[in-house]
């Protein structure tokens, strides 16, 4: 990244390693950006020691299959948040895409896939155009499309689940395996690898970070701010649509009332992964760790329910999710503040 892009992104030109002996600063930076990986490893060790078959093939593959949907949404959300924006519509967009793909599933997997992803692209395009052309806050715009997508999903589905075709091979997309791993897990892996390459080795990724660091400075430098912001919301919508296709295929029905709270899971995974909510800094790899960590927490809660020591309903799990997100945001803010104080 050039010095001008560093300045636009609000990144200090002096790297952490250029301050010999400043071990505290390095530790703070590591905790903020890689602490999620440490927590993930510790949680895996805890689960393996406490529960039978926790690391068994069935549990691991089920965890990967189910959380692939959240992983796809989290990749798109990571890019959005790195620009300093937010996308609240991803959950209901996935629900709408699941209904459309289920409706089209009798015509074959490819038409169903195109329909679901296309629905996501339309929602993403609306978000991107209104945000960049009319200069309305992303929170307001995506809240409106959140409501619109939910309403459209209920209208198209007649306020009920839409069964998929079991004869067209559509269910293989969500329930099938390839080389011993769930197909959704392969799709999620490709999305994370492509997203990481895009962020770290392309002008698009550098512009995303520059916009999040200082949008006005990026615009004055001649960077294509509006175009990149539009593409970021388009990408988020497309990945949400793809998640919706997997949802319908995996559960055998389009789910118009599914997806509520998915945007919070995605935001939590991104923030847990060390991405600043204010934008300008982030990691797709750490976002993957965030997705796995959150998925693992609820997997452990289910195992704990099975042991009979505690009994937590899905409602309590939502409470835990919210409290966990709040704690992480507070810790991230404190670490970022301390890091900034040491740098200055």
Tab-separated table of C-alpha atoms in Angstrom:
chain	number	residue	atom	x	y	z
A	1	UNK	CA	0.000	0.000	0.000
A	2	UNK	CA	1.382	3.387	-0.951
A	3	UNK	CA	1.925	6.167	1.594
A	4	UNK	CA	-1.032	8.082	0.195
A	5	UNK	CA	-3.303	5.081	0.589
A	6	UNK	CA	-2.032	4.529	4.109
A	7	UNK	CA	-2.889	8.116	4.915
A	8	UNK	CA	-6.351	7.772	3.385
A	9	UNK	CA	-6.994	4.630	5.382
A	10	UNK	CA	-5.883	6.319	8.564
A	11	UNK	CA	-3.113	3.757	9.076
A	12	UNK	CA	0.041	4.742	10.919
A	13	UNK	CA	3.030	4.863	8.568
A	14	UNK	CA	5.318	3.503	11.279
A	15	UNK	CA	4.708	-0.247	11.640
A	16	UNK	CA	4.546	-1.853	15.043
A	17	UNK	CA	7.772	-3.696	14.400
A	18	UNK	CA	9.541	-0.375	13.852
A	19	UNK	CA	9.302	0.402	17.567
A	20	UNK	CA	11.856	-1.939	19.141
A	21	UNK	CA	11.103	-2.911	22.708
A	22	UNK	CA	7.477	-1.859	22.524
A	23	UNK	CA	6.218	-5.286	23.516
A	24	UNK	CA	3.049	-3.958	25.124
A	25	UNK	CA	1.949	-2.384	21.851
A	26	UNK	CA	2.606	-5.622	19.985
A	27	UNK	CA	0.640	-7.601	22.544
A	28	UNK	CA	-2.321	-5.229	22.329
A	29	UNK	CA	-2.327	-5.408	18.538
A	30	UNK	CA	-2.118	-9.198	18.641
A	31	UNK	CA	-5.000	-9.484	21.112
A	32	UNK	CA	-7.197	-7.179	19.049
A	33	UNK	CA	-6.509	-8.850	15.708
A	34	UNK	CA	-5.660	-12.476	16.555
A	35	UNK	CA	-7.212	-13.019	19.977
A	36	UNK	CA	-10.179	-14.747	18.328
A	37	UNK	CA	-7.883	-17.499	17.032
A	38	UNK	CA	-6.510	-18.109	20.522
A	39	UNK	CA	-10.051	-18.249	21.938
A	40	UNK	CA	-11.078	-20.689	19.185
A	41	UNK	CA	-8.229	-23.071	19.986
A	42	UNK	CA	-8.948	-22.912	23.734
A	43	UNK	CA	-12.642	-23.599	23.140
A	44	UNK	CA	-11.819	-26.597	20.939
A	45	UNK	CA	-9.585	-28.019	23.670
A	46	UNK	CA	-12.304	-27.436	26.290
A	47	UNK	CA	-14.962	-29.149	24.181
A	48	UNK	CA	-12.727	-32.101	23.337
A	49	UNK	CA	-11.931	-32.682	27.018
A	50	UNK	CA	-15.477	-32.246	28.342
A	51	UNK	CA	-17.735	-33.917	25.768
A	52	UNK	CA	-17.719	-37.327	24.138
A	53	UNK	CA	-17.567	-37.279	20.319
A	54	UNK	CA	-17.136	-33.491	20.300
A	55	UNK	CA	-14.402	-33.808	17.672
A	56	UNK	CA	-16.126	-36.741	15.984
A	57	UNK	CA	-16.746	-36.593	12.254
A	58	UNK	CA	-20.512	-36.182	12.601
A	59	UNK	CA	-20.313	-33.132	14.881
A	60	UNK	CA	-17.496	-31.453	12.951
A	61	UNK	CA	-19.160	-31.943	9.552
A	62	UNK	CA	-22.539	-30.800	10.884
A	63	UNK	CA	-20.928	-27.680	12.340
A	64	UNK	CA	-19.247	-26.869	9.022
A	65	UNK	CA	-22.374	-27.585	6.962
A	66	UNK	CA	-24.673	-25.401	9.034
A	67	UNK	CA	-22.308	-22.475	9.634
A	68	UNK	CA	-21.332	-22.166	5.963
A	69	UNK	CA	-24.411	-19.956	5.469
A	70	UNK	CA	-23.307	-17.599	8.230
A	71	UNK	CA	-19.779	-17.634	6.849
A	72	UNK	CA	-20.951	-16.408	3.446
A	73	UNK	CA	-22.922	-13.560	5.008
A	74	UNK	CA	-19.976	-12.677	7.257
A	75	UNK	CA	-17.613	-12.307	4.270
A	76	UNK	CA	-19.917	-9.753	2.668
A	77	UNK	CA	-20.480	-8.004	5.987
A	78	UNK	CA	-16.720	-7.764	6.580
A	79	UNK	CA	-16.219	-5.796	3.368
A	80	UNK	CA	-19.187	-3.556	4.184
A	81	UNK	CA	-17.943	-2.799	7.705
A	82	UNK	CA	-14.413	-2.163	6.448
A	83	UNK	CA	-15.825	0.697	4.363
A	84	UNK	CA	-17.408	2.113	7.521
A	85	UNK	CA	-20.893	0.921	6.553
A	86	UNK	CA	-23.397	-1.668	7.757
A	87	UNK	CA	-25.823	-4.056	6.053
A	88	UNK	CA	-28.858	-4.993	8.137
A	89	UNK	CA	-30.684	-6.613	5.213
A	90	UNK	CA	-28.565	-9.766	4.791
A	91	UNK	CA	-30.760	-12.039	6.924
A	92	UNK	CA	-34.076	-11.283	5.257
A	93	UNK	CA	-32.335	-11.227	1.871
A	94	UNK	CA	-31.265	-14.821	2.538
A	95	UNK	CA	-34.853	-15.694	3.489
A	96	UNK	CA	-36.171	-14.134	0.259
A	97	UNK	CA	-33.540	-15.975	-1.775
A	98	UNK	CA	-34.481	-19.267	-0.109
A	99	UNK	CA	-38.132	-18.806	-1.135
A	100	UNK	CA	-37.250	-17.906	-4.727
A	101	UNK	CA	-34.762	-20.767	-5.130
A	102	UNK	CA	-37.223	-23.251	-3.622
A	103	UNK	CA	-39.914	-22.049	-6.039
A	104	UNK	CA	-37.559	-22.496	-8.993
A	105	UNK	CA	-36.067	-25.802	-7.794
A	106	UNK	CA	-38.364	-27.986	-9.970
A	107	UNK	CA	-36.637	-26.432	-13.008
A	108	UNK	CA	-33.190	-27.583	-11.907
A	109	UNK	CA	-30.417	-26.599	-9.580
A	110	UNK	CA	-28.837	-23.984	-11.843
A	111	UNK	CA	-32.011	-21.966	-12.357
A	112	UNK	CA	-32.750	-22.152	-8.636
A	113	UNK	CA	-29.205	-21.018	-7.861
A	114	UNK	CA	-29.438	-18.149	-10.345
A	115	UNK	CA	-32.796	-17.064	-8.937
A	116	UNK	CA	-31.604	-17.001	-5.340
A	117	UNK	CA	-28.331	-15.211	-6.049
A	118	UNK	CA	-30.158	-12.855	-8.413
A	119	UNK	CA	-32.549	-11.856	-5.636
A	120	UNK	CA	-29.571	-11.047	-3.447
A	121	UNK	CA	-27.984	-9.015	-6.231
A	122	UNK	CA	-31.154	-6.942	-6.634
A	123	UNK	CA	-31.312	-6.116	-2.912
A	124	UNK	CA	-27.573	-5.369	-2.879
A	125	UNK	CA	-27.893	-3.125	-5.936
A	126	UNK	CA	-30.730	-1.155	-4.343
A	127	UNK	CA	-28.669	-0.693	-1.181
A	128	UNK	CA	-25.594	0.370	-3.114
A	129	UNK	CA	-27.390	2.787	-5.431
A	130	UNK	CA	-29.352	4.565	-2.708
A	131	UNK	CA	-26.294	4.822	-0.427
A	132	UNK	CA	-23.934	6.114	-3.118
A	133	UNK	CA	-26.298	8.197	-5.250
A	134	UNK	CA	-28.637	9.662	-2.660
A	135	UNK	CA	-26.018	9.745	0.128
A	136	UNK	CA	-28.360	8.241	2.721
A	137	UNK	CA	-26.846	6.502	5.752
A	138	UNK	CA	-26.326	2.738	5.253
A	139	UNK	CA	-28.104	1.993	8.544
A	140	UNK	CA	-31.314	3.633	7.300
A	141	UNK	CA	-31.143	2.208	3.773
A	142	UNK	CA	-30.437	-1.372	4.797
A	143	UNK	CA	-33.074	-1.217	7.535
A	144	UNK	CA	-35.607	-0.327	4.819
A	145	UNK	CA	-34.482	-3.164	2.541
A	146	UNK	CA	-34.490	-5.481	5.584
A	147	UNK	CA	-38.220	-4.798	5.949
A	148	UNK	CA	-38.880	-4.905	2.196
A	149	UNK	CA	-37.095	-8.242	1.700
A	150	UNK	CA	-38.972	-9.760	4.626
A	151	UNK	CA	-42.297	-8.589	3.214
A	152	UNK	CA	-41.475	-9.890	-0.271
A	153	UNK	CA	-40.459	-13.276	1.137
A	154	UNK	CA	-43.807	-13.580	2.948
A	155	UNK	CA	-45.735	-12.465	-0.153
A	156	UNK	CA	-44.001	-14.874	-2.531
A	157	UNK	CA	-44.316	-17.756	-0.068
A	158	UNK	CA	-47.883	-17.025	1.026
A	159	UNK	CA	-46.636	-16.810	4.626
A	160	UNK	CA	-45.642	-20.490	4.683
A	161	UNK	CA	-42.650	-22.660	3.897
A	162	UNK	CA	-42.114	-23.477	0.222
A	163	UNK	CA	-41.155	-27.102	-0.391
A	164	UNK	CA	-38.281	-27.766	-2.762
A	165	UNK	CA	-38.189	-30.347	-5.537
A	166	UNK	CA	-36.508	-33.534	-4.332
A	167	UNK	CA	-36.221	-34.910	-7.870
A	168	UNK	CA	-34.156	-32.156	-9.511
A	169	UNK	CA	-30.992	-32.672	-7.450
A	170	UNK	CA	-31.416	-29.277	-5.806
A	171	UNK	CA	-31.090	-30.688	-2.281
A	172	UNK	CA	-27.613	-32.026	-3.105
A	173	UNK	CA	-26.407	-28.426	-3.048
A	174	UNK	CA	-27.001	-28.156	0.690
A	175	UNK	CA	-27.058	-31.771	1.840
A	176	UNK	CA	-24.457	-33.402	-0.397
A	177	UNK	CA	-20.762	-34.056	0.191
A	178	UNK	CA	-17.706	-33.731	-2.016
A	179	UNK	CA	-14.437	-35.477	-1.159
A	180	UNK	CA	-15.775	-36.220	2.313
A	181	UNK	CA	-16.698	-32.629	3.162
A	182	UNK	CA	-20.110	-30.903	2.942
A	183	UNK	CA	-20.644	-28.992	-0.298
A	184	UNK	CA	-21.677	-25.822	1.646
A	185	UNK	CA	-18.329	-25.986	3.483
A	186	UNK	CA	-16.478	-26.049	0.139
A	187	UNK	CA	-18.499	-23.051	-1.051
A	188	UNK	CA	-17.729	-21.191	2.160
A	189	UNK	CA	-14.022	-22.012	1.878
A	190	UNK	CA	-13.900	-20.656	-1.675
A	191	UNK	CA	-15.664	-17.470	-0.547
A	192	UNK	CA	-13.188	-16.889	2.298
A	193	UNK	CA	-10.140	-17.573	0.122
A	194	UNK	CA	-11.423	-15.329	-2.671
A	195	UNK	CA	-12.346	-12.609	-0.174
A	196	UNK	CA	-8.922	-12.730	1.460
A	197	UNK	CA	-7.152	-12.504	-1.901
A	198	UNK	CA	-9.423	-9.654	-2.979
A	199	UNK	CA	-8.798	-7.702	0.216
A	200	UNK	CA	-5.042	-8.202	0.454
A	201	UNK	CA	-3.850	-8.354	-3.155
A	202	UNK	CA	-6.064	-6.058	-5.208
A	203	UNK	CA	-6.677	-2.365	-5.704
A	204	UNK	CA	-10.295	-2.998	-4.780
A	205	UNK	CA	-9.291	-4.222	-1.317
A	206	UNK	CA	-6.932	-1.300	-0.729
A	207	UNK	CA	-9.662	1.127	-1.756
A	208	UNK	CA	-12.117	-0.548	0.642
A	209	UNK	CA	-9.716	0.084	3.527
A	210	UNK	CA	-9.008	3.626	2.353
A	211	UNK	CA	-12.732	4.442	2.272
A	212	UNK	CA	-13.171	3.132	5.792
A	213	UNK	CA	-10.165	5.030	7.061
A	214	UNK	CA	-11.117	8.397	5.596
A	215	UNK	CA	-13.718	8.485	2.849
A	216	UNK	CA	-13.263	12.149	1.989
A	217	UNK	CA	-9.491	11.790	1.701
A	218	UNK	CA	-9.956	8.737	-0.523
A	219	UNK	CA	-12.309	10.731	-2.742
A	220	UNK	CA	-9.861	13.656	-2.967
A	221	UNK	CA	-7.130	11.220	-4.019
A	222	UNK	CA	-9.241	10.208	-7.001
A	223	UNK	CA	-10.127	6.732	-5.766
A	224	UNK	CA	-13.414	5.303	-7.155
A	225	UNK	CA	-15.221	5.623	-3.824
A	226	UNK	CA	-18.825	5.418	-5.076
A	227	UNK	CA	-18.126	2.526	-7.429
A	228	UNK	CA	-16.328	0.470	-4.778
A	229	UNK	CA	-19.013	1.136	-2.157
A	230	UNK	CA	-21.675	0.044	-4.648
A	231	UNK	CA	-19.747	-3.143	-5.433
A	232	UNK	CA	-19.306	-3.890	-1.730
A	233	UNK	CA	-23.083	-3.830	-1.120
A	234	UNK	CA	-23.630	-5.789	-4.336
A	235	UNK	CA	-21.195	-8.435	-3.055
A	236	UNK	CA	-22.919	-8.547	0.327
A	237	UNK	CA	-26.304	-9.057	-1.331
A	238	UNK	CA	-25.026	-11.772	-3.661
A	239	UNK	CA	-23.433	-13.743	-0.808
A	240	UNK	CA	-26.628	-13.410	1.253
A	241	UNK	CA	-28.562	-14.728	-1.745
A	242	UNK	CA	-26.176	-17.678	-2.031
A	243	UNK	CA	-26.649	-18.369	1.690
A	244	UNK	CA	-30.393	-18.398	1.079
A	245	UNK	CA	-30.017	-21.001	-1.679
A	246	UNK	CA	-28.049	-23.211	0.726
A	247	UNK	CA	-30.740	-22.648	3.379
A	248	UNK	CA	-33.520	-23.907	1.104
A	249	UNK	CA	-31.452	-26.814	-0.188
A	250	UNK	CA	-30.215	-27.875	3.243
A	251	UNK	CA	-33.595	-27.810	4.995
A	252	UNK	CA	-35.735	-28.855	2.039
A	253	UNK	CA	-37.865	-25.709	1.994
A	254	UNK	CA	-37.765	-21.979	1.416
A	255	UNK	CA	-38.072	-20.265	4.796
A	256	UNK	CA	-39.671	-16.782	4.616
A	257	UNK	CA	-39.431	-16.277	8.380
A	258	UNK	CA	-35.838	-17.456	8.664
A	259	UNK	CA	-32.903	-15.058	8.673
A	260	UNK	CA	-33.964	-12.781	11.519
A	261	UNK	CA	-30.853	-12.185	13.595
A	262	UNK	CA	-28.451	-13.447	10.934
A	263	UNK	CA	-27.181	-9.920	10.420
A	264	UNK	CA	-26.274	-9.788	14.129
A	265	UNK	CA	-24.388	-13.076	13.865
A	266	UNK	CA	-22.451	-11.721	10.875
A	267	UNK	CA	-21.662	-8.427	12.600
A	268	UNK	CA	-20.562	-10.305	15.714
A	269	UNK	CA	-18.287	-12.611	13.711
A	270	UNK	CA	-16.688	-9.653	11.925
A	271	UNK	CA	-16.172	-7.651	15.122
A	272	UNK	CA	-14.904	-10.677	17.063
A	273	UNK	CA	-12.421	-11.141	14.219
A	274	UNK	CA	-10.864	-7.752	15.009
A	275	UNK	CA	-12.417	-5.632	12.261
A	276	UNK	CA	-13.076	-2.081	13.432
A	277	UNK	CA	-16.748	-1.090	13.366
A	278	UNK	CA	-15.602	2.358	12.245
A	279	UNK	CA	-13.912	0.832	9.184
A	280	UNK	CA	-10.446	1.091	7.703
A	281	UNK	CA	-9.050	-2.154	9.108
A	282	UNK	CA	-10.036	-5.807	9.014
A	283	UNK	CA	-9.244	-9.380	8.062
A	284	UNK	CA	-11.229	-12.004	6.176
A	285	UNK	CA	-9.200	-14.798	7.802
A	286	UNK	CA	-9.965	-13.501	11.295
A	287	UNK	CA	-13.628	-13.201	10.289
A	288	UNK	CA	-13.580	-16.938	9.523
A	289	UNK	CA	-12.222	-17.541	13.020
A	290	UNK	CA	-15.055	-15.382	14.368
A	291	UNK	CA	-17.682	-17.439	12.510
A	292	UNK	CA	-16.221	-20.698	13.799
A	293	UNK	CA	-15.929	-19.338	17.345
A	294	UNK	CA	-19.568	-18.251	17.486
A	295	UNK	CA	-20.717	-21.508	15.894
A	296	UNK	CA	-18.643	-23.446	18.396
A	297	UNK	CA	-20.115	-21.552	21.357
A	298	UNK	CA	-23.647	-22.586	20.431
A	299	UNK	CA	-22.493	-26.097	19.610
A	300	UNK	CA	-21.059	-26.330	23.122
A	301	UNK	CA	-24.296	-24.988	24.600
A	302	UNK	CA	-26.170	-27.791	22.826
A	303	UNK	CA	-23.738	-30.364	24.197
A	304	UNK	CA	-24.158	-28.882	27.665
A	305	UNK	CA	-27.945	-29.159	27.352
A	306	UNK	CA	-27.425	-32.809	26.430
A	307	UNK	CA	-25.467	-33.450	29.620
A	308	UNK	CA	-28.459	-32.241	31.620
A	309	UNK	CA	-26.391	-29.924	33.824
A	310	UNK	CA	-28.122	-26.833	32.439
A	311	UNK	CA	-31.073	-26.305	30.118
A	312	UNK	CA	-30.913	-23.267	27.857
A	313	UNK	CA	-33.677	-22.634	25.341
A	314	UNK	CA	-33.078	-20.931	22.004
A	315	UNK	CA	-34.281	-17.694	23.620
A	316	UNK	CA	-31.547	-17.829	26.239
A	317	UNK	CA	-29.022	-18.575	23.520
A	318	UNK	CA	-30.069	-15.309	21.830
A	319	UNK	CA	-29.531	-13.492	25.120
A	320	UNK	CA	-26.056	-15.027	25.407
A	321	UNK	CA	-25.293	-14.003	21.817
A	322	UNK	CA	-26.235	-10.386	22.536
A	323	UNK	CA	-24.278	-10.211	25.786
A	324	UNK	CA	-21.263	-11.829	24.141
A	325	UNK	CA	-21.337	-9.305	21.292
A	326	UNK	CA	-21.573	-6.397	23.740
A	327	UNK	CA	-18.599	-7.669	25.744
A	328	UNK	CA	-16.516	-8.132	22.602
A	329	UNK	CA	-17.324	-4.633	21.311
A	330	UNK	CA	-16.355	-3.117	24.677
A	331	UNK	CA	-13.084	-5.077	24.783
A	332	UNK	CA	-12.247	-4.183	21.185
A	333	UNK	CA	-12.893	-0.495	21.865
A	334	UNK	CA	-10.682	-0.545	24.968
A	335	UNK	CA	-7.847	-2.351	23.174
A	336	UNK	CA	-8.057	0.021	20.202
A	337	UNK	CA	-8.004	3.041	22.531
A	338	UNK	CA	-4.956	1.760	24.413
A	339	UNK	CA	-3.193	0.973	21.144
A	340	UNK	CA	-3.869	4.462	19.831
A	341	UNK	CA	-2.607	6.042	23.069
A	342	UNK	CA	0.658	4.062	22.861
A	343	UNK	CA	1.159	5.006	19.207
A	344	UNK	CA	0.849	8.675	20.087
